[in-house]
PDB file of C-alpha atoms in Angstrom:
ATOM      1  CA  MET A 132     -37.105 -24.699-128.450  1.00  0.00           C
ATOM      2  CA  SER A 133     -33.713 -26.366-128.357  1.00  0.00           C
ATOM      3  CA  PHE A 134     -31.166 -26.445-131.170  1.00  0.00           C
ATOM      4  CA  ASP A 135     -31.807 -30.166-131.770  1.00  0.00           C
ATOM      5  CA  GLN A 136     -35.517 -29.501-132.295  1.00  0.00           C
ATOM      6  CA  ILE A 137     -34.747 -26.708-134.759  1.00  0.00           C
ATOM      7  CA  LEU A 138     -32.472 -29.058-136.720  1.00  0.00           C
ATOM      8  CA  PHE A 139     -35.148 -31.740-136.670  1.00  0.00           C
ATOM      9  CA  TYR A 140     -37.794 -29.416-138.133  1.00  0.00           C
ATOM     10  CA  VAL A 141     -35.361 -28.173-140.786  1.00  0.00           C
ATOM     11  CA  PHE A 142     -34.401 -31.693-141.865  1.00  0.00           C
ATOM     12  CA  ALA A 143     -38.025 -32.854-141.698  1.00  0.00           C
ATOM     13  CA  THR A 144     -39.148 -29.968-143.925  1.00  0.00           C
ATOM     14  CA  VAL A 145     -36.425 -30.715-146.466  1.00  0.00           C
ATOM     15  CA  LEU A 146     -37.346 -34.405-146.358  1.00  0.00           C
ATOM     16  CA  VAL A 147     -41.045 -33.764-147.018  1.00  0.00           C
ATOM     17  CA  LEU A 148     -40.321 -31.343-149.874  1.00  0.00           C
ATOM     18  CA  ALA A 149     -37.792 -33.710-151.455  1.00  0.00           C
ATOM     19  CA  ALA A 150     -40.213 -36.642-151.154  1.00  0.00           C
ATOM     20  CA  GLY A 151     -42.883 -34.598-152.891  1.00  0.00           C
ATOM     21  CA  ALA A 152     -40.426 -33.686-155.657  1.00  0.00           C
ATOM     22  CA  VAL A 153     -39.594 -37.374-156.201  1.00  0.00           C
ATOM     23  CA  VAL A 154     -43.137 -38.120-157.377  1.00  0.00           C
ATOM     24  CA  THR A 155     -43.857 -34.799-159.119  1.00  0.00           C
ATOM     25  CA  VAL A 156     -40.690 -34.125-161.126  1.00  0.00           C
ATOM     26  CA  ARG A 157     -40.976 -35.356-164.715  1.00  0.00           C
ATOM     27  CA  ASN A 158     -37.278 -35.953-165.336  1.00  0.00           C
ATOM     28  CA  PRO A 159     -36.352 -39.401-163.889  1.00  0.00           C
ATOM     29  CA  VAL A 160     -32.755 -38.338-163.248  1.00  0.00           C
ATOM     30  CA  TYR A 161     -33.913 -35.381-161.156  1.00  0.00           C
ATOM     31  CA  SER A 162     -36.347 -37.678-159.368  1.00  0.00           C
ATOM     32  CA  ALA A 163     -33.504 -40.038-158.441  1.00  0.00           C
ATOM     33  CA  LEU A 164     -31.392 -37.121-157.217  1.00  0.00           C
ATOM     34  CA  TYR A 165     -34.274 -35.900-155.045  1.00  0.00           C
ATOM     35  CA  LEU A 166     -34.518 -39.421-153.642  1.00  0.00           C
ATOM     36  CA  VAL A 167     -30.823 -39.187-152.746  1.00  0.00           C
ATOM     37  CA  LEU A 168     -31.640 -35.967-150.893  1.00  0.00           C
ATOM     38  CA  CYS A 169     -34.409 -37.834-149.035  1.00  0.00           C
ATOM     39  CA  PHE A 170     -31.964 -40.516-147.926  1.00  0.00           C
ATOM     40  CA  VAL A 171     -29.364 -37.985-146.785  1.00  0.00           C
ATOM     41  CA  THR A 172     -31.860 -35.969-144.743  1.00  0.00           C
ATOM     42  CA  SER A 173     -33.276 -39.183-143.233  1.00  0.00           C
ATOM     43  CA  ALA A 174     -29.735 -40.142-142.222  1.00  0.00           C
ATOM     44  CA  ALA A 175     -29.330 -36.712-140.621  1.00  0.00           C
ATOM     45  CA  ILE A 176     -32.527 -37.215-138.600  1.00  0.00           C
ATOM     46  CA  TRP A 177     -31.258 -40.620-137.458  1.00  0.00           C
ATOM     47  CA  MET A 178     -28.031 -38.957-136.395  1.00  0.00           C
ATOM     48  CA  LEU A 179     -30.079 -36.600-134.227  1.00  0.00           C
ATOM     49  CA  LEU A 180     -31.690 -39.683-132.653  1.00  0.00           C
ATOM     50  CA  GLU A 181     -28.182 -41.058-131.953  1.00  0.00           C
ATOM     51  CA  ALA A 182     -28.686 -43.955-134.372  1.00  0.00           C
ATOM     52  CA  GLU A 183     -25.327 -43.490-136.075  1.00  0.00           C
ATOM     53  CA  PHE A 184     -25.119 -47.048-137.396  1.00  0.00           C
ATOM     54  CA  LEU A 185     -28.450 -46.850-139.210  1.00  0.00           C
ATOM     55  CA  ALA A 186     -27.550 -43.422-140.606  1.00  0.00           C
ATOM     56  CA  ILE A 187     -24.228 -44.532-142.079  1.00  0.00           C
ATOM     57  CA  VAL A 188     -25.777 -47.737-143.450  1.00  0.00           C
ATOM     58  CA  LEU A 189     -28.495 -45.689-145.159  1.00  0.00           C
ATOM     59  CA  VAL A 190     -25.897 -43.438-146.781  1.00  0.00           C
ATOM     60  CA  LEU A 191     -23.503 -46.212-147.800  1.00  0.00           C
ATOM     61  CA  VAL A 192     -26.043 -48.763-149.037  1.00  0.00           C
ATOM     62  CA  TYR A 193     -28.823 -46.676-150.559  1.00  0.00           C
ATOM     63  CA  VAL A 194     -27.050 -43.475-151.589  1.00  0.00           C
ATOM     64  CA  GLY A 195     -23.737 -45.096-152.448  1.00  0.00           C
ATOM     65  CA  ALA A 196     -24.967 -48.265-154.178  1.00  0.00           C
ATOM     66  CA  VAL A 197     -28.679 -48.490-154.911  1.00  0.00           C
ATOM     67  CA  MET A 198     -29.168 -44.943-156.193  1.00  0.00           C
ATOM     68  CA  VAL A 199     -26.011 -45.111-158.317  1.00  0.00           C
ATOM     69  CA  LEU A 200     -27.448 -48.267-159.883  1.00  0.00           C
ATOM     70  CA  PHE A 201     -30.778 -46.512-160.485  1.00  0.00           C
ATOM     71  CA  LEU A 202     -29.042 -43.578-162.163  1.00  0.00           C
ATOM     72  CA  PHE A 203     -26.965 -45.852-164.390  1.00  0.00           C
ATOM     73  CA  VAL A 204     -30.062 -47.805-165.439  1.00  0.00           C
ATOM     74  CA  VAL A 205     -32.112 -44.672-166.149  1.00  0.00           C
ATOM     75  CA  MET A 206     -29.324 -42.980-168.114  1.00  0.00           C
ATOM     76  CA  MET A 207     -28.212 -46.074-170.065  1.00  0.00           C
ATOM     77  CA  LEU A 208     -31.639 -47.431-171.088  1.00  0.00           C
ATOM     78  CA  ASP A 209     -32.630 -44.145-172.772  1.00  0.00           C
ATOM     79  CA  ILE A 210     -36.330 -44.818-172.190  1.00  0.00           C
ATOM     80  CA  ASN A 211     -38.843 -42.753-174.109  1.00  0.00           C
ATOM     81  CA  PHE A 212     -40.847 -41.135-171.325  1.00  0.00           C
ATOM     82  CA  ALA A 213     -43.192 -39.192-173.616  1.00  0.00           C
ATOM     83  CA  PRO A 214     -45.912 -41.935-173.655  1.00  0.00           C
ATOM     84  CA  MET A 215     -45.606 -42.285-169.884  1.00  0.00           C
ATOM     85  CA  ARG A 216     -46.149 -38.554-169.401  1.00  0.00           C
ATOM     86  CA  GLU A 217     -49.155 -38.629-171.700  1.00  0.00           C
ATOM     87  CA  GLY A 218     -50.865 -41.231-169.509  1.00  0.00           C
ATOM     88  CA  PHE A 219     -50.137 -39.320-166.287  1.00  0.00           C
ATOM     89  CA  THR A 220     -53.388 -37.354-166.320  1.00  0.00           C
ATOM     90  CA  ARG A 221     -55.353 -40.480-167.196  1.00  0.00           C
ATOM     91  CA  TYR A 222     -54.311 -42.266-163.999  1.00  0.00           C
ATOM     92  CA  LEU A 223     -54.222 -39.139-161.823  1.00  0.00           C
ATOM     93  CA  PRO A 224     -57.594 -39.814-160.082  1.00  0.00           C
ATOM     94  CA  VAL A 225     -56.496 -43.342-159.171  1.00  0.00           C
ATOM     95  CA  GLY A 226     -53.208 -41.993-157.831  1.00  0.00           C
ATOM     96  CA  ILE A 227     -55.002 -39.384-155.725  1.00  0.00           C
ATOM     97  CA  LEU A 228     -57.336 -42.059-154.340  1.00  0.00           C
ATOM     98  CA  VAL A 229     -54.429 -44.348-153.399  1.00  0.00           C
ATOM     99  CA  ALA A 230     -52.564 -41.423-151.811  1.00  0.00           C
ATOM    100  CA  ALA A 231     -55.640 -40.481-149.774  1.00  0.00           C
ATOM    101  CA  ILE A 232     -56.080 -44.075-148.544  1.00  0.00           C
ATOM    102  CA  MET A 233     -52.418 -44.251-147.534  1.00  0.00           C
ATOM    103  CA  ALA A 234     -52.677 -40.899-145.717  1.00  0.00           C
ATOM    104  CA  ILE A 235     -55.737 -42.119-143.787  1.00  0.00           C
ATOM    105  CA  GLU A 236     -53.984 -45.358-142.833  1.00  0.00           C
ATOM    106  CA  MET A 237     -50.890 -43.479-141.647  1.00  0.00           C
ATOM    107  CA  GLY A 238     -53.094 -41.158-139.619  1.00  0.00           C
ATOM    108  CA  LEU A 239     -54.841 -44.099-137.977  1.00  0.00           C
ATOM    109  CA  ILE A 240     -51.518 -45.711-137.106  1.00  0.00           C
ATOM    110  CA  VAL A 241     -49.913 -42.560-135.720  1.00  0.00           C
ATOM    111  CA  GLY A 242     -53.065 -41.696-133.804  1.00  0.00           C
ATOM    112  CA  ALA A 243     -53.282 -45.079-132.119  1.00  0.00           C
ATOM    113  CA  GLU A 244     -53.015 -45.476-128.362  1.00  0.00           C
ATOM    114  CA  ARG A 245     -49.408 -46.645-128.307  1.00  0.00           C
ATOM    115  CA  PHE A 246     -48.228 -43.946-130.720  1.00  0.00           C
ATOM    116  CA  ARG A 247     -49.453 -40.906-128.844  1.00  0.00           C
ATOM    117  CA  ALA A 248     -46.717 -38.388-128.181  1.00  0.00           C
ATOM    118  CA  GLU A 249     -47.693 -37.803-124.555  1.00  0.00           C
ATOM    119  CA  GLN A 250     -47.381 -41.528-123.783  1.00  0.00           C
ATOM    120  CA  MET A 251     -44.123 -42.219-125.612  1.00  0.00           C
ATOM    121  CA  PRO A 252     -41.037 -41.840-123.403  1.00  0.00           C
ATOM    122  CA  ILE A 253     -38.395 -39.416-124.626  1.00  0.00           C
ATOM    123  CA  PRO A 254     -35.021 -41.198-124.758  1.00  0.00           C
ATOM    124  CA  GLY A 255     -32.274 -39.510-122.823  1.00  0.00           C
ATOM    125  CA  PRO A 256     -28.653 -39.084-123.877  1.00  0.00           C
ATOM    126  CA  ASN A 257     -26.678 -42.290-124.097  1.00  0.00           C
ATOM    127  CA  GLU A 258     -23.774 -43.060-121.834  1.00  0.00           C
ATOM    128  CA  LEU A 259     -20.180 -42.670-122.901  1.00  0.00           C
ATOM    129  CA  GLY A 260     -19.055 -45.682-124.925  1.00  0.00           C
ATOM    130  CA  HIS A 261     -22.600 -46.672-125.882  1.00  0.00           C
ATOM    131  CA  SER A 262     -22.734 -48.660-129.121  1.00  0.00           C
ATOM    132  CA  ASN A 263     -26.041 -48.615-130.974  1.00  0.00           C
ATOM    133  CA  THR A 264     -24.563 -51.151-133.402  1.00  0.00           C
ATOM    134  CA  LYS A 265     -24.362 -53.653-130.565  1.00  0.00           C
ATOM    135  CA  VAL A 266     -27.907 -52.838-129.472  1.00  0.00           C
ATOM    136  CA  VAL A 267     -29.252 -53.276-133.030  1.00  0.00           C
ATOM    137  CA  GLY A 268     -27.434 -56.610-133.337  1.00  0.00           C
ATOM    138  CA  GLU A 269     -28.782 -57.884-130.031  1.00  0.00           C
ATOM    139  CA  LEU A 270     -32.357 -56.908-130.899  1.00  0.00           C
ATOM    140  CA  MET A 271     -32.077 -58.339-134.407  1.00  0.00           C
ATOM    141  CA  PHE A 272     -30.900 -61.762-133.257  1.00  0.00           C
ATOM    142  CA  THR A 273     -33.010 -62.042-130.080  1.00  0.00           C
ATOM    143  CA  GLU A 274     -36.336 -60.189-130.016  1.00  0.00           C
ATOM    144  CA  TYR A 275     -36.712 -59.754-133.798  1.00  0.00           C
ATOM    145  CA  TYR A 276     -35.099 -63.045-134.790  1.00  0.00           C
ATOM    146  CA  TYR A 277     -38.096 -64.458-136.695  1.00  0.00           C
ATOM    147  CA  PRO A 278     -38.888 -61.260-138.665  1.00  0.00           C
ATOM    148  CA  PHE A 279     -35.195 -61.040-139.571  1.00  0.00           C
ATOM    149  CA  GLU A 280     -35.170 -64.634-140.847  1.00  0.00           C
ATOM    150  CA  LEU A 281     -38.442 -64.053-142.716  1.00  0.00           C
ATOM    151  CA  ALA A 282     -36.976 -60.989-144.431  1.00  0.00           C
ATOM    152  CA  ALA A 283     -33.898 -63.004-145.400  1.00  0.00           C
ATOM    153  CA  ILE A 284     -36.082 -65.729-146.930  1.00  0.00           C
ATOM    154  CA  LEU A 285     -38.113 -63.154-148.866  1.00  0.00           C
ATOM    155  CA  LEU A 286     -34.938 -61.574-150.236  1.00  0.00           C
ATOM    156  CA  LEU A 287     -33.634 -65.002-151.248  1.00  0.00           C
ATOM    157  CA  VAL A 288     -36.888 -65.804-153.043  1.00  0.00           C
ATOM    158  CA  ALA A 289     -36.747 -62.425-154.809  1.00  0.00           C
ATOM    159  CA  ILE A 290     -33.179 -63.080-155.993  1.00  0.00           C
ATOM    160  CA  VAL A 291     -34.069 -66.559-157.282  1.00  0.00           C
ATOM    161  CA  ALA A 292     -37.185 -65.202-159.016  1.00  0.00           C
ATOM    162  CA  ALA A 293     -35.220 -62.405-160.682  1.00  0.00           C
ATOM    163  CA  ILE A 294     -32.620 -64.873-161.960  1.00  0.00           C
ATOM    164  CA  ALA A 295     -35.320 -67.263-163.176  1.00  0.00           C
ATOM    165  CA  LEU A 296     -37.097 -64.477-165.071  1.00  0.00           C
ATOM    166  CA  THR A 297     -33.918 -63.344-166.828  1.00  0.00           C
ATOM    167  CA  MET A 298     -32.630 -66.857-167.665  1.00  0.00           C
ATOM    168  CA  ARG A 299     -34.363 -67.333-171.005  1.00  0.00           C
ATOM    169  CA  LYS A 300     -33.278 -69.836-173.647  1.00  0.00           C
ATOM    170  CA  ARG A 301     -32.028 -68.031-176.713  1.00  0.00           C
ATOM    171  CA  PRO A 302     -31.077 -70.342-179.595  1.00  0.00           C
ATOM    172  CA  GLU A 303     -29.133 -67.614-181.406  1.00  0.00           C
ATOM    173  CA  THR A 304     -26.808 -67.050-178.454  1.00  0.00           C
ATOM    174  CA  ARG A 305     -23.465 -68.854-178.573  1.00  0.00           C
ATOM    175  CA  PHE A 306     -21.928 -70.197-175.382  1.00  0.00           C
ATOM    176  CA  GLN A 307     -18.434 -71.415-174.683  1.00  0.00           C
ATOM    177  CA  GLU A 308     -17.863 -75.013-173.585  1.00  0.00           C
ATOM    178  CA  PRO A 309     -14.542 -75.213-171.730  1.00  0.00           C
ATOM    179  CA  SER A 310     -14.605 -79.037-171.639  1.00  0.00           C
ATOM    180  CA  ARG A 311     -14.653 -79.248-175.445  1.00  0.00           C
ATOM    181  CA  GLN A 312     -12.083 -76.465-175.768  1.00  0.00           C
ATOM    182  CA  VAL A 313      -9.618 -78.363-173.591  1.00  0.00           C
ATOM    183  CA  GLN A 314      -9.976 -81.552-175.677  1.00  0.00           C
ATOM    184  CA  VAL A 315      -9.229 -79.823-178.988  1.00  0.00           C
ATOM    185  CA  ARG A 316      -6.113 -81.117-180.816  1.00  0.00           C
ATOM    186  CA  LYS A 317      -3.805 -79.295-183.145  1.00  0.00           C
ATOM    187  CA  GLU A 318      -5.036 -81.276-186.136  1.00  0.00           C
ATOM    188  CA  ASP A 319      -8.604 -80.119-185.481  1.00  0.00           C
ATOM    189  CA  ARG A 320      -7.695 -76.441-185.654  1.00  0.00           C
ATOM    190  CA  LEU A 321      -4.677 -76.220-187.941  1.00  0.00           C
ATOM    191  CA  ARG A 322      -4.456 -77.287-191.567  1.00  0.00           C
ATOM    192  CA  ILE A 323      -1.305 -76.847-193.653  1.00  0.00           C
ATOM    193  CA  VAL A 324      -1.980 -76.046-197.288  1.00  0.00           C
ATOM    194  CA  ASN A 325       0.814 -76.365-199.843  1.00  0.00           C
ATOM    195  CA  VAL A 326       0.379 -73.438-202.218  1.00  0.00           C
ATOM    196  CA  PRO A 327       2.688 -73.452-205.278  1.00  0.00           C
ATOM    197  CA  SER A 328       4.782 -70.348-205.786  1.00  0.00           C
ATOM    198  CA  GLU A 329       4.535 -68.032-208.766  1.00  0.00           C
ATOM    199  CA  SER A 330       7.806 -69.275-210.275  1.00  0.00           C
ATOM    200  CA  ALA A 331       6.556 -72.872-210.211  1.00  0.00           C
ATOM    201  CA  LYS A 332       3.393 -71.792-212.021  1.00  0.00           C
ATOM    202  CA  GLU A 333       5.410 -70.025-214.739  1.00  0.00           C
ATOM    203  CA  ASP A 334       7.673 -73.071-215.249  1.00  0.00           C
ATOM    204  CA  SER A 335       4.720 -75.359-215.632  1.00  0.00           C
ATOM    205  CA  ALA A 336       3.130 -72.968-218.118  1.00  0.00           C
TER     206      ALA A 336
END
């Protein structure tokens, strides 16, 4: 067994254990941190496959942006997770059933004719100066052009839907109107009041 295979099995074991901890740990902050560990180990496996671009994108985008956002949301909302933990055992049979169905589907996919290990060619080492970023770009905009455009449309629809769901009319909220603020005159905002002094009041008395 080569050193690359040993590293692969080590990273794969850590990935499986961390993925199991994501769904079993009760603390949501710990769950998010275990998910970060999953992303890092997945990036390490991609590095072993010489997919450096995908590995660095996974670390920068998911670990550096998405998971930081998740942690901020979890820690700032201060959600009461006690009722959620109480209903965990209630939905446990349904969760086990869904997990079993997903495991069977993954087994059927991996065990298909085109996914057999003895039929899949083992990629050799790349040549000097090989750029997997260029290869990913060429495949994305040639062979996988339509799936890429479909994914972009789905993301656009998701963004519009999220904005539409959060844009609610609230009558108690006050908004600024810059057009009216620009047209305001001094007389509309300033009023000079002539207040008599104390000495004038005493003289009149």
